Coordinates of C-alpha atoms and ligand atoms in Angstrom, one line a residue:
M220 CA 15.3 -15.9 -3.7
K221 CA 12.2 -16.8 -5.6
L222 CA 9.5 -14.1 -5.7
S223 CA 7.0 -16.4 -3.9
Q224 CA 9.4 -16.7 -0.9
Q225 CA 10.0 -13.0 -0.5
V226 CA 8.5 -10.6 2.0
I227 CA 8.6 -6.8 1.4
Y228 CA 8.7 -4.1 4.0
Q229 CA 7.4 -0.6 3.4
I230 CA 9.2 2.4 4.7
Y231 CA 7.6 5.9 4.7
P232 CA 11.0 7.8 4.7
K233 CA 9.5 10.9 6.2
S234 CA 8.5 9.0 9.3
F235 CA 11.1 6.2 9.8
Y236 CA 14.0 7.8 11.5
D237 CA 15.4 11.3 11.6
S238 CA 19.2 11.5 11.7
D239 CA 19.6 15.3 11.6
G240 CA 17.1 16.6 14.0
D241 CA 14.9 18.5 11.5
G242 CA 11.8 16.5 12.6
I243 CA 11.7 14.6 9.2
G244 CA 13.0 11.1 8.6
D245 CA 15.8 10.8 6.1
L246 CA 18.0 8.3 4.3
R247 CA 20.9 8.5 6.8
G248 CA 18.3 7.6 9.4
I249 CA 17.3 4.5 7.5
I250 CA 20.9 3.5 7.2
E251 CA 21.2 3.7 11.0
K252 CA 18.3 1.3 11.4
I253 CA 19.5 -1.3 8.9
P254 CA 20.2 -3.8 11.8
Y255 CA 16.6 -3.6 12.8
L256 CA 15.5 -4.5 9.3
Q257 CA 17.9 -7.3 9.1
K258 CA 16.5 -8.8 12.3
L259 CA 13.1 -9.0 10.7
N260 CA 14.6 -10.8 7.7
V261 CA 12.7 -9.1 4.9
D262 CA 13.9 -9.3 1.3
M263 CA 13.1 -6.0 -0.2
I264 CA 12.2 -2.5 1.0
W265 CA 9.7 -0.3 -0.8
F266 CA 10.5 3.3 -0.1
N267 CA 7.8 5.9 -0.7
P268 CA 9.0 8.7 -2.9
F269 CA 12.0 10.8 -1.7
F270 CA 12.6 12.6 -5.0
V271 CA 12.7 16.4 -5.4
S272 CA 9.2 17.6 -4.6
P273 CA 7.4 20.6 -3.2
Q274 CA 5.7 18.0 -0.9
N275 CA 2.1 19.0 -1.5
D276 CA 1.2 15.4 -1.5
N277 CA 4.1 14.1 0.5
G278 CA 6.4 13.4 -2.4
Y279 CA 3.8 12.0 -4.8
D280 CA 4.2 15.4 -6.6
I281 CA 7.6 14.9 -8.2
A282 CA 9.5 17.8 -9.6
D283 CA 12.6 15.8 -10.6
Y284 CA 12.6 12.0 -11.0
Y285 CA 16.4 12.0 -11.0
R286 CA 17.3 13.7 -7.8
I287 CA 16.9 13.1 -4.1
D288 CA 15.1 15.8 -2.2
P289 CA 17.7 17.5 0.1
T290 CA 15.3 17.0 3.0
F291 CA 15.9 13.3 2.7
G292 CA 19.6 13.3 1.8
T293 CA 22.0 13.1 -1.1
M294 CA 22.7 10.7 -4.0
S295 CA 25.7 9.4 -2.1
D296 CA 23.5 8.6 0.9
F297 CA 21.2 6.7 -1.4
E298 CA 24.1 4.8 -3.0
E299 CA 25.4 3.9 0.5
L300 CA 21.9 2.7 1.5
V301 CA 21.6 0.5 -1.6
A302 CA 25.1 -0.9 -1.1
K303 CA 24.6 -1.6 2.6
L304 CA 21.2 -3.3 2.1
K305 CA 22.6 -5.3 -0.8
A306 CA 25.4 -6.6 1.4
I307 CA 22.8 -8.2 3.7
G308 CA 20.6 -9.5 0.8
I309 CA 17.9 -6.8 0.9
G310 CA 16.8 -5.3 -2.3
V311 CA 15.4 -1.8 -2.9
M312 CA 12.0 -0.9 -4.4
L313 CA 11.4 2.6 -5.6
D314 CA 8.1 4.4 -6.0
M315 CA 7.5 5.5 -9.6
V316 CA 4.9 8.1 -9.9
F317 CA 4.1 8.3 -13.6
N318 CA 0.5 9.2 -13.8
H319 CA 1.4 12.8 -13.0
T320 CA 4.2 15.2 -12.3
S321 CA 4.4 18.2 -10.0
T322 CA 3.5 21.4 -11.7
E323 CA 7.0 22.4 -10.7
H324 CA 8.5 19.7 -12.9
V325 CA 10.5 21.2 -15.7
W326 CA 8.3 19.5 -18.3
F327 CA 5.2 21.4 -16.9
Q328 CA 7.2 24.6 -16.6
K329 CA 8.4 24.4 -20.2
A330 CA 4.8 23.7 -21.3
L331 CA 3.6 26.8 -19.4
A332 CA 6.3 28.8 -21.1
G333 CA 4.9 27.8 -24.5
D334 CA 7.1 24.8 -25.5
R335 CA 4.8 22.8 -27.8
K336 CA 6.8 19.6 -27.2
Y337 CA 6.0 19.7 -23.5
Q338 CA 2.5 20.9 -23.9
K339 CA 1.9 17.5 -25.5
F340 CA 3.1 15.8 -22.3
Y341 CA -0.1 16.9 -20.5
Y342 CA -3.8 16.9 -21.0
L343 CA -4.5 20.5 -22.0
R344 CA -8.1 21.2 -23.2
H345 CA -10.3 24.1 -23.9
A346 CA -13.4 24.9 -21.9
K347 CA -16.7 23.7 -23.4
P348 CA -18.5 26.2 -25.7
D349 CA -20.6 27.3 -22.8
G350 CA -17.5 28.2 -20.9
S351 CA -17.7 25.3 -18.4
L352 CA -14.7 23.1 -17.6
P353 CA -13.6 20.6 -20.3
T354 CA -15.3 17.7 -18.5
N355 CA -17.3 17.2 -15.3
W356 CA -14.6 15.0 -13.7
E357 CA -13.8 15.3 -10.0
S358 CA -10.4 15.3 -8.5
K359 CA -9.8 12.4 -6.1
F360 CA -8.8 14.9 -3.4
G361 CA -12.1 16.9 -3.9
G362 CA -13.1 19.7 -6.3
P363 CA -12.9 19.7 -10.1
A364 CA -10.1 17.8 -11.9
W365 CA -9.2 20.8 -14.1
S366 CA -7.4 24.0 -13.4
P367 CA -6.5 27.0 -15.6
F368 CA -3.3 26.5 -17.6
G369 CA -1.3 29.7 -16.8
E370 CA -2.7 32.7 -18.6
S371 CA -3.9 30.7 -21.6
D372 CA -7.5 29.8 -22.2
L373 CA -6.7 26.2 -21.7
Y374 CA -7.1 23.9 -18.7
Y375 CA -4.9 21.0 -17.5
L376 CA -6.1 17.8 -16.1
H377 CA -5.2 16.7 -12.5
L378 CA -6.9 13.7 -11.1
Y379 CA -5.3 14.5 -7.7
D380 CA -4.1 17.8 -6.3
P381 CA -4.0 20.8 -8.7
T382 CA -0.2 20.7 -8.3
Q383 CA -0.2 17.1 -9.7
A384 CA -0.7 17.4 -13.5
D385 CA -1.7 14.2 -15.3
L386 CA 0.8 13.0 -18.0
D387 CA -0.7 12.1 -21.4
W388 CA 0.4 8.5 -21.9
H389 CA -0.9 8.6 -25.5
N390 CA 2.3 10.5 -26.3
P391 CA 5.2 8.0 -27.0
A392 CA 7.7 10.6 -25.7
V393 CA 6.0 10.5 -22.3
R394 CA 6.2 6.7 -22.2
A395 CA 9.9 6.8 -23.3
A396 CA 10.7 9.4 -20.6
C397 CA 9.2 7.1 -17.9
A398 CA 11.2 4.1 -19.1
E399 CA 14.3 6.3 -19.0
V400 CA 13.6 7.1 -15.3
V401 CA 13.3 3.4 -14.5
N402 CA 16.5 2.7 -16.4
Y403 CA 18.4 5.4 -14.5
W404 CA 17.5 3.8 -11.1
R405 CA 18.2 0.3 -12.5
Q406 CA 21.7 1.4 -13.3
K407 CA 22.0 2.4 -9.6
G408 CA 21.3 -1.2 -8.6
V409 CA 17.6 -0.9 -8.0
K410 CA 15.6 -4.0 -8.9
G411 CA 12.2 -3.2 -7.4
F412 CA 9.6 -0.8 -8.7
R413 CA 6.2 0.2 -7.4
F414 CA 4.1 2.0 -10.0
D415 CA 1.7 4.5 -8.4
V416 CA -1.9 4.5 -9.6
I417 CA -0.7 3.0 -12.9
N418 CA -4.1 1.9 -14.1
V419 CA -5.5 5.4 -14.4
T420 CA -3.0 6.2 -17.2
G421 CA -5.3 4.7 -19.9
K422 CA -7.5 7.7 -20.5
A423 CA -9.3 8.0 -23.8
A424 CA -7.9 10.4 -26.4
Q425 CA -11.2 12.3 -26.4
L426 CA -12.1 13.2 -22.8
V427 CA -15.8 13.4 -22.3
D428 CA -18.3 14.0 -19.4
A429 CA -19.3 11.2 -17.2
P430 CA -23.0 10.6 -17.7
K431 CA -25.3 11.7 -14.8
G432 CA -25.1 9.2 -11.9
V433 CA -21.8 7.7 -13.2
A434 CA -18.6 8.2 -11.3
S435 CA -16.0 9.9 -13.6
K436 CA -13.3 7.3 -12.6
T437 CA -15.2 4.6 -14.5
L438 CA -14.3 6.4 -17.7
Y439 CA -10.5 6.2 -17.3
T440 CA -9.7 3.5 -14.8
D441 CA -8.4 0.0 -15.6
T442 CA -8.9 0.3 -19.4
P443 CA -7.4 -2.3 -21.8
I444 CA -4.6 0.0 -23.1
V445 CA -3.0 0.0 -19.6
Q446 CA -1.8 -3.5 -20.4
D447 CA -0.1 -2.4 -23.6
Y448 CA 1.6 0.4 -21.8
L449 CA 2.9 -2.0 -19.2
K450 CA 4.2 -4.5 -21.8
E451 CA 6.0 -1.6 -23.4
L452 CA 7.5 -0.4 -20.2
N453 CA 8.5 -3.9 -19.2
A454 CA 10.3 -4.5 -22.5
A455 CA 12.0 -1.1 -22.4
S456 CA 13.2 -1.3 -18.8
F457 CA 12.8 -3.6 -15.8
G458 CA 11.9 -6.6 -17.9
Q459 CA 15.5 -6.8 -18.9
D460 CA 16.4 -7.8 -15.3
P461 CA 15.3 -11.4 -14.7
D462 CA 15.1 -10.8 -11.0
S463 CA 13.2 -7.5 -11.1
V464 CA 10.2 -7.2 -8.7
T465 CA 7.4 -4.9 -9.7
V466 CA 4.0 -4.1 -8.2
G467 CA 1.3 -1.9 -9.7
E468 CA -1.0 0.1 -7.6
M469 CA -4.4 -0.7 -9.1
S470 CA -7.3 1.5 -8.4
S471 CA -10.8 -0.2 -8.7
T472 CA -9.4 -3.1 -10.6
T473 CA -11.0 -6.5 -11.4
I474 CA -9.7 -10.0 -10.9
K475 CA -9.7 -10.6 -14.6
N476 CA -7.6 -7.5 -15.3
S477 CA -5.3 -8.3 -12.4
I478 CA -4.6 -11.7 -13.9
G479 CA -3.8 -9.9 -17.1
Y480 CA -1.3 -7.6 -15.4
T481 CA 0.5 -10.3 -13.5
N482 CA 0.3 -13.6 -15.4
P483 CA 4.0 -14.2 -16.2
D484 CA 3.1 -15.0 -19.9
N485 CA 2.1 -11.4 -20.4
H486 CA 5.4 -9.8 -19.3
E487 CA 3.8 -6.9 -17.5
L488 CA 4.2 -6.8 -13.7
S489 CA 5.1 -9.3 -10.9
M490 CA 2.1 -8.4 -8.9
V491 CA -0.6 -5.9 -8.1
F492 CA -2.3 -4.2 -5.1
N493 CA -6.0 -4.1 -5.1
F494 CA -8.1 -2.3 -2.5
H495 CA -11.5 -3.9 -2.4
H496 CA -10.9 -5.6 1.0
L497 CA -10.0 -2.2 2.5
K498 CA -13.4 -0.8 1.6
T499 CA -15.4 -3.1 3.7
D500 CA -15.8 -0.5 6.4
Y501 CA -17.1 2.2 3.9
V502 CA -20.7 3.0 3.9
D503 CA -21.9 2.5 0.3
G504 CA -18.3 2.7 -1.0
R505 CA -17.8 6.2 0.5
K506 CA -14.5 6.5 2.2
W507 CA -15.5 9.5 4.4
S508 CA -18.1 7.6 6.4
R509 CA -18.0 5.4 9.4
M510 CA -19.0 1.8 10.1
S511 CA -17.5 -1.3 11.6
F512 CA -16.2 -3.7 8.9
D513 CA -18.5 -6.1 7.1
F514 CA -17.0 -9.5 8.0
P515 CA -18.8 -11.7 5.4
R516 CA -17.9 -9.2 2.7
L517 CA -14.3 -9.1 3.7
K518 CA -14.1 -12.9 3.7
H519 CA -15.7 -13.2 0.3
L520 CA -13.4 -10.6 -1.1
L521 CA -10.2 -12.1 0.3
D522 CA -11.4 -15.6 -0.8
G523 CA -12.7 -14.5 -4.2
W524 CA -9.4 -12.8 -5.1
A525 CA -7.2 -15.6 -3.9
T526 CA -9.2 -18.2 -5.8
G527 CA -9.4 -16.1 -9.0
M528 CA -5.8 -15.2 -9.0
N529 CA -4.8 -18.7 -8.4
A530 CA -6.9 -20.0 -11.2
G531 CA -5.6 -17.5 -13.7
N532 CA -2.0 -17.8 -12.5
G533 CA -2.0 -14.2 -11.4
W534 CA -0.1 -13.0 -8.3
Q535 CA -1.2 -10.7 -5.6
A536 CA 0.5 -8.3 -3.3
L537 CA -0.9 -9.1 0.2
F538 CA -1.4 -6.3 2.6
W539 CA -3.5 -4.7 5.3
N540 CA -1.6 -1.4 5.8
N541 CA 0.1 1.2 3.8
H542 CA 0.7 5.0 4.0
D543 CA -2.8 5.7 2.6
Q544 CA -4.7 3.6 5.0
P545 CA -5.6 3.9 8.7
R546 CA -4.0 1.1 10.7
A547 CA -5.7 -2.2 10.1
L548 CA -5.5 -3.0 13.8
N549 CA -8.0 -0.2 14.4
R550 CA -10.3 -1.3 11.6
F551 CA -10.2 -5.1 11.7
G552 CA -8.7 -5.9 15.1
D553 CA -9.0 -4.7 18.7
P554 CA -6.4 -2.1 19.4
G555 CA -7.4 -2.0 23.1
R556 CA -8.0 -5.3 24.8
Y557 CA -6.5 -7.6 22.1
R558 CA -3.9 -5.5 20.4
V559 CA -1.3 -8.2 20.5
K560 CA -3.4 -11.2 19.5
S561 CA -5.4 -9.3 16.8
A562 CA -2.2 -7.9 15.3
E563 CA -0.8 -11.5 15.0
M564 CA -4.1 -12.8 13.7
L565 CA -4.2 -10.2 10.9
A566 CA -0.6 -11.0 10.0
T567 CA -1.3 -14.7 9.8
V568 CA -4.2 -14.1 7.4
I569 CA -2.0 -12.5 4.7
H570 CA 1.4 -14.1 5.4
L571 CA 0.2 -17.7 4.9
M572 CA -1.8 -16.8 1.8
R573 CA -0.7 -17.2 -1.8
G574 CA 1.0 -14.0 -2.9
T575 CA 3.7 -11.6 -1.7
P576 CA 3.2 -10.2 1.8
F577 CA 3.9 -6.5 2.5
I578 CA 4.6 -5.2 6.0
Y579 CA 4.1 -1.5 6.6
M580 CA 6.5 -0.1 9.1
G581 CA 5.3 -0.3 12.7
E582 CA 2.9 -3.2 11.9
E583 CA 5.5 -5.6 13.3
I584 CA 5.3 -3.9 16.7
G585 CA 1.5 -3.5 16.7
M586 CA 1.4 0.3 16.1
T587 CA -2.1 1.8 16.1
D588 CA -3.7 5.0 14.9
P589 CA -2.7 8.1 16.9
D590 CA -5.1 9.5 19.4
Y591 CA -5.5 13.1 18.3
D592 CA -8.3 15.2 19.7
S593 CA -8.6 18.0 17.2
M594 CA -8.1 18.8 13.5
A595 CA -5.0 20.8 14.5
D596 CA -2.8 17.6 14.4
Y597 CA -3.8 16.5 10.9
V598 CA -1.7 17.7 8.0
D599 CA -2.7 15.6 5.0
I600 CA -4.3 17.5 2.2
E601 CA -6.9 14.8 1.6
A602 CA -8.0 14.9 5.3
L603 CA -8.2 18.7 5.4
N604 CA -10.3 18.8 2.2
A605 CA -12.5 16.0 3.4
Y606 CA -13.1 17.7 6.7
R607 CA -14.2 20.9 5.0
A608 CA -16.4 19.0 2.6
L609 CA -18.1 17.1 5.4
V610 CA -18.8 20.3 7.3
R611 CA -20.1 22.0 4.1
S612 CA -22.4 19.1 3.5
G613 CA -24.0 19.5 6.9
Y614 CA -22.1 17.4 9.4
S615 CA -21.4 19.0 12.7
H616 CA -17.7 19.8 13.4
A617 CA -17.7 17.0 16.0
D618 CA -19.1 14.4 13.6
A619 CA -16.8 15.5 10.8
F620 CA -13.9 15.2 13.1
T621 CA -14.8 11.6 14.2
I622 CA -15.0 10.5 10.6
V623 CA -11.7 12.1 9.7
K624 CA -10.1 10.6 12.8
T625 CA -10.9 7.1 11.6
K626 CA -10.1 7.6 8.0
A627 CA -7.2 10.0 7.6
R628 CA -4.0 8.9 5.9
D629 CA -2.1 10.6 8.7
N630 CA -3.1 7.6 10.9
S631 CA -0.4 5.5 9.4
R632 CA 2.1 8.3 8.7
T633 CA 3.0 9.0 12.3
P634 CA 6.6 8.5 13.2
M635 CA 7.9 5.0 13.8
Q636 CA 7.9 4.5 17.6
W637 CA 11.4 3.5 18.6
D638 CA 11.2 4.1 22.3
A639 CA 8.9 5.5 25.0
S640 CA 10.4 9.0 25.1
P641 CA 8.2 12.0 24.3
K642 CA 9.5 12.1 20.7
A643 CA 9.4 8.3 20.4
G644 CA 13.1 8.2 19.7
F645 CA 12.3 9.3 16.2
T646 CA 13.9 12.7 16.2
T647 CA 15.7 15.1 18.5
G648 CA 13.7 18.0 16.9
R649 CA 10.0 18.6 16.5
P650 CA 8.4 15.6 14.8
W651 CA 6.4 16.6 11.7
L652 CA 3.5 14.5 12.9
R653 CA 2.9 13.9 16.5
P654 CA 3.2 10.4 18.1
T655 CA 0.7 9.7 20.9
N656 CA 1.0 6.2 22.3
Q657 CA 4.8 5.5 22.2
A658 CA 4.9 5.1 26.0
K659 CA 3.1 1.7 25.5
I660 CA 3.9 0.8 21.9
N661 CA 7.6 1.0 20.9
V662 CA 10.4 -1.0 19.5
V663 CA 12.5 -1.2 22.7
Q664 CA 9.6 -2.5 24.6
E665 CA 8.5 -4.9 21.9
L666 CA 12.0 -6.4 21.4
A667 CA 12.5 -6.9 25.1
H668 CA 9.1 -8.1 26.2
G669 CA 6.7 -8.3 23.2
E670 CA 5.6 -11.2 21.0
I671 CA 4.4 -9.5 17.8
F672 CA 7.8 -8.9 16.3
K673 CA 8.8 -12.5 17.1
Y674 CA 5.6 -13.8 15.5
Y675 CA 6.4 -11.8 12.3
Q676 CA 9.8 -13.4 12.3
Q677 CA 8.3 -16.8 12.4
L678 CA 5.8 -16.0 9.6
I679 CA 8.6 -14.7 7.4
K680 CA 10.7 -17.8 8.1
L681 CA 7.9 -20.1 7.2
R682 CA 7.5 -18.5 3.8
K683 CA 11.2 -19.0 3.1
T684 CA 11.5 -22.5 4.4
L685 CA 8.2 -24.2 3.7
P686 CA 7.3 -24.6 0.0
I687 CA 3.6 -25.0 0.7
V688 CA 3.5 -21.4 2.1
A689 CA 5.3 -20.0 -0.9
D690 CA 4.0 -22.1 -3.7
G691 CA 0.9 -24.0 -2.6
D692 CA -2.4 -23.5 -4.3
Y693 CA -5.1 -21.6 -2.5
R694 CA -8.4 -23.4 -1.8
T695 CA -11.6 -22.2 -0.2
W696 CA -12.5 -23.3 3.3
R697 CA -16.1 -22.9 4.5
L698 CA -17.2 -19.3 3.9
D699 CA -20.3 -19.5 6.2
D700 CA -18.6 -19.4 9.6
D701 CA -19.7 -16.3 11.6
Q702 CA -16.4 -15.4 13.0
V703 CA -13.7 -17.4 11.4
F704 CA -12.0 -16.8 8.1
G705 CA -10.1 -20.0 7.1
Y706 CA -8.5 -21.2 4.0
W707 CA -6.6 -24.2 2.6
R708 CA -3.2 -24.3 1.0
Q709 CA -2.2 -27.3 -1.0
L710 CA 1.0 -28.6 -2.5
G711 CA 1.5 -32.2 -3.6
S712 CA 0.3 -34.4 -0.8
Q713 CA 0.5 -31.7 1.8
Q714 CA -2.4 -29.7 3.1
L715 CA -2.3 -26.6 5.3
L716 CA -5.4 -25.3 7.0
V717 CA -5.3 -21.7 8.3
L718 CA -8.0 -20.7 10.7
N719 CA -8.4 -17.1 12.0
N720 CA -10.8 -15.9 14.6
F721 CA -11.7 -12.3 13.8
Y722 CA -13.6 -11.7 17.0
A723 CA -13.0 -11.2 20.8
T724 CA -15.1 -14.2 21.8
T725 CA -14.1 -17.9 21.7
T726 CA -15.6 -20.1 19.0
T727 CA -15.6 -23.7 18.0
V728 CA -14.7 -25.1 14.6
D729 CA -15.6 -28.6 13.4
L730 CA -12.3 -29.8 12.0
P731 CA -12.4 -31.7 8.7
A732 CA -11.7 -35.4 9.5
E733 CA -8.3 -35.4 7.7
M734 CA -7.0 -32.6 9.9
V735 CA -7.6 -34.2 13.3
T736 CA -4.1 -35.8 13.0
A737 CA -2.5 -32.6 11.7
K738 CA 0.4 -31.0 13.5
V739 CA 0.3 -27.4 14.6
L740 CA 2.6 -25.4 12.3
L741 CA 1.9 -22.1 14.1
S742 CA -0.4 -20.3 16.4
N743 CA -0.5 -17.1 18.3
Y744 CA -1.6 -18.9 21.5
D745 CA 0.4 -21.6 23.3
A746 CA -0.6 -25.2 24.0
V747 CA -3.0 -25.6 21.1
K748 CA -4.8 -29.0 21.1
V749 CA -5.9 -30.3 17.8
Q750 CA -9.3 -32.0 18.3
P751 CA -12.4 -32.6 16.2
K752 CA -14.1 -29.6 17.9
M753 CA -11.3 -27.0 17.9
V754 CA -11.8 -24.1 20.3
L755 CA -10.4 -20.9 19.0
Q756 CA -9.6 -18.2 21.6
P757 CA -10.2 -14.4 20.9
Y758 CA -8.3 -13.4 17.8
Q759 CA -6.6 -16.8 17.6
S760 CA -4.9 -18.0 14.5
V761 CA -3.9 -21.7 14.0
A762 CA -2.2 -23.2 11.0
L763 CA -2.5 -27.0 10.8
L764 CA -0.3 -29.0 8.5
V765 CA -1.0 -32.6 7.3
N766 CA 0.7 -35.0 4.9
K767 CA -1.9 -37.1 3.2
N768 CA 0.5 -40.0 2.6
Ligands
LIG228 C1 -1.3 6.7 -4.5 C2 -0.4 7.1 -3.4 O1 -0.2 5.9 -2.6 C3 -0.9 8.2 -2.6 O2 -0.3 8.5 -1.4 C4 -1.0 9.4 -3.5 O3 -1.6 10.5 -2.9 C5 -1.7 9.1 -4.8 N1 -1.3 7.8 -5.4 C6 -1.4 10.1 -5.9 O4 0.0 10.0 -6.3
LIG229 MG1 15.9 14.7 8.9

């Protein structure tokens, strides 16, 4: 199947299905749930890392890229999973975390033991002459980005947790080692790769302080050399498979650079994730703050990216949710009164756009953030650090908690809700993260009486069967509407207009004259009447298709 017709499903293995009762999801659990995945009709599954890891950052701290962590299963479980998915036409996408390794990785351990070869794998630097840290950079999880390197007088760089040491990509041996990892998994039949924070690998050779008032990330994020690294990795590994599917996780990237990463002429990646639209509920760009989303800004970002990527022949990964984000339903929809309709509306926005849609597990049954009432339920290192930092900076415990509750990554990491039982049918043991609203939201209930899952099936089918959805150009519709985000798709003489009401009140749209004779391709409400003044119900989406000839 062509890339433009594919839909990718993301599984957070720790939370999908637990087969052995230890409270943690595993590969055999995923194998058991293959029929469910088949029903949805997705083309590829992205698995968050399940490699050997001390799990300080839930597997993004890898200690061995070649082995499966025993908590998740064995290599033969993995091979069985790949084979069974392949048999029903579903590909596997693995998460390649190459900006850093765990400090338990043998490379780092050898470096610590004095092996010069491996010391060159990492950024080891001396303190400044005044004894202060090598640079003033901050870790993305809070605190300084440098920690002492064993007993030496050196420090090592870690943009994330102190147990995630940054690899020095200037070293060709590091780049070759990464390509070797990709090739190992290719030889196991893996065709998909997601590259974790790949655009922070392009640091300068000389690391310097960020000037006062400048965020340190601007010094090392999205630099031109990242494109050279990607071209090299492509040629040395996945680029040798004509049907490989790759996605780069791009922190603070630009449209121009994202075209660079994904324009097929450049032989870098199939597509990229960018996060600008998911910062529209941040106060002044600060994640650990609270406000309701800025709709005009959201619209302009979605439209600007779609327009720009179309013009430059780039390709976007389209998504609202992943394991790092609170549930989009809680942020951009109405998880209470309009849970179903707003879940469907959000899905419509991305599934009919130009790019490759990603579904994060649970989205297809309308899962929402859990309702925890104290910090005791949160486990993510980022949330725990943020809570402490908020309290330190003067927030009351109650206010700090409210912020963490809306922003924590744990929100999307709660177990998949299979049924209404106390453990949500996820495990027979004690779930590693507590589900809270499975009595209402669960797979059994959704498949028997719900409409969200069916709606996702329809969206997926449209992409596979209707060329305008897969390959049509993107065109801007009016950007000045107060509550509707709409866009055009166009292919040959066909035109598709997608209208999405982002609010809980009805609204009226003046249809362009040529659309008054259009047919309704899809809507999340029944009995839609196409008329010059179209009334949209709360959180209604409508897709109208017309043939100009
Ligand atoms: C992005 C991953 O999605 C996130 O979960 C992780 O903490 C960081 N990269 C560091 O690897
Ligand atoms: Mg288990």
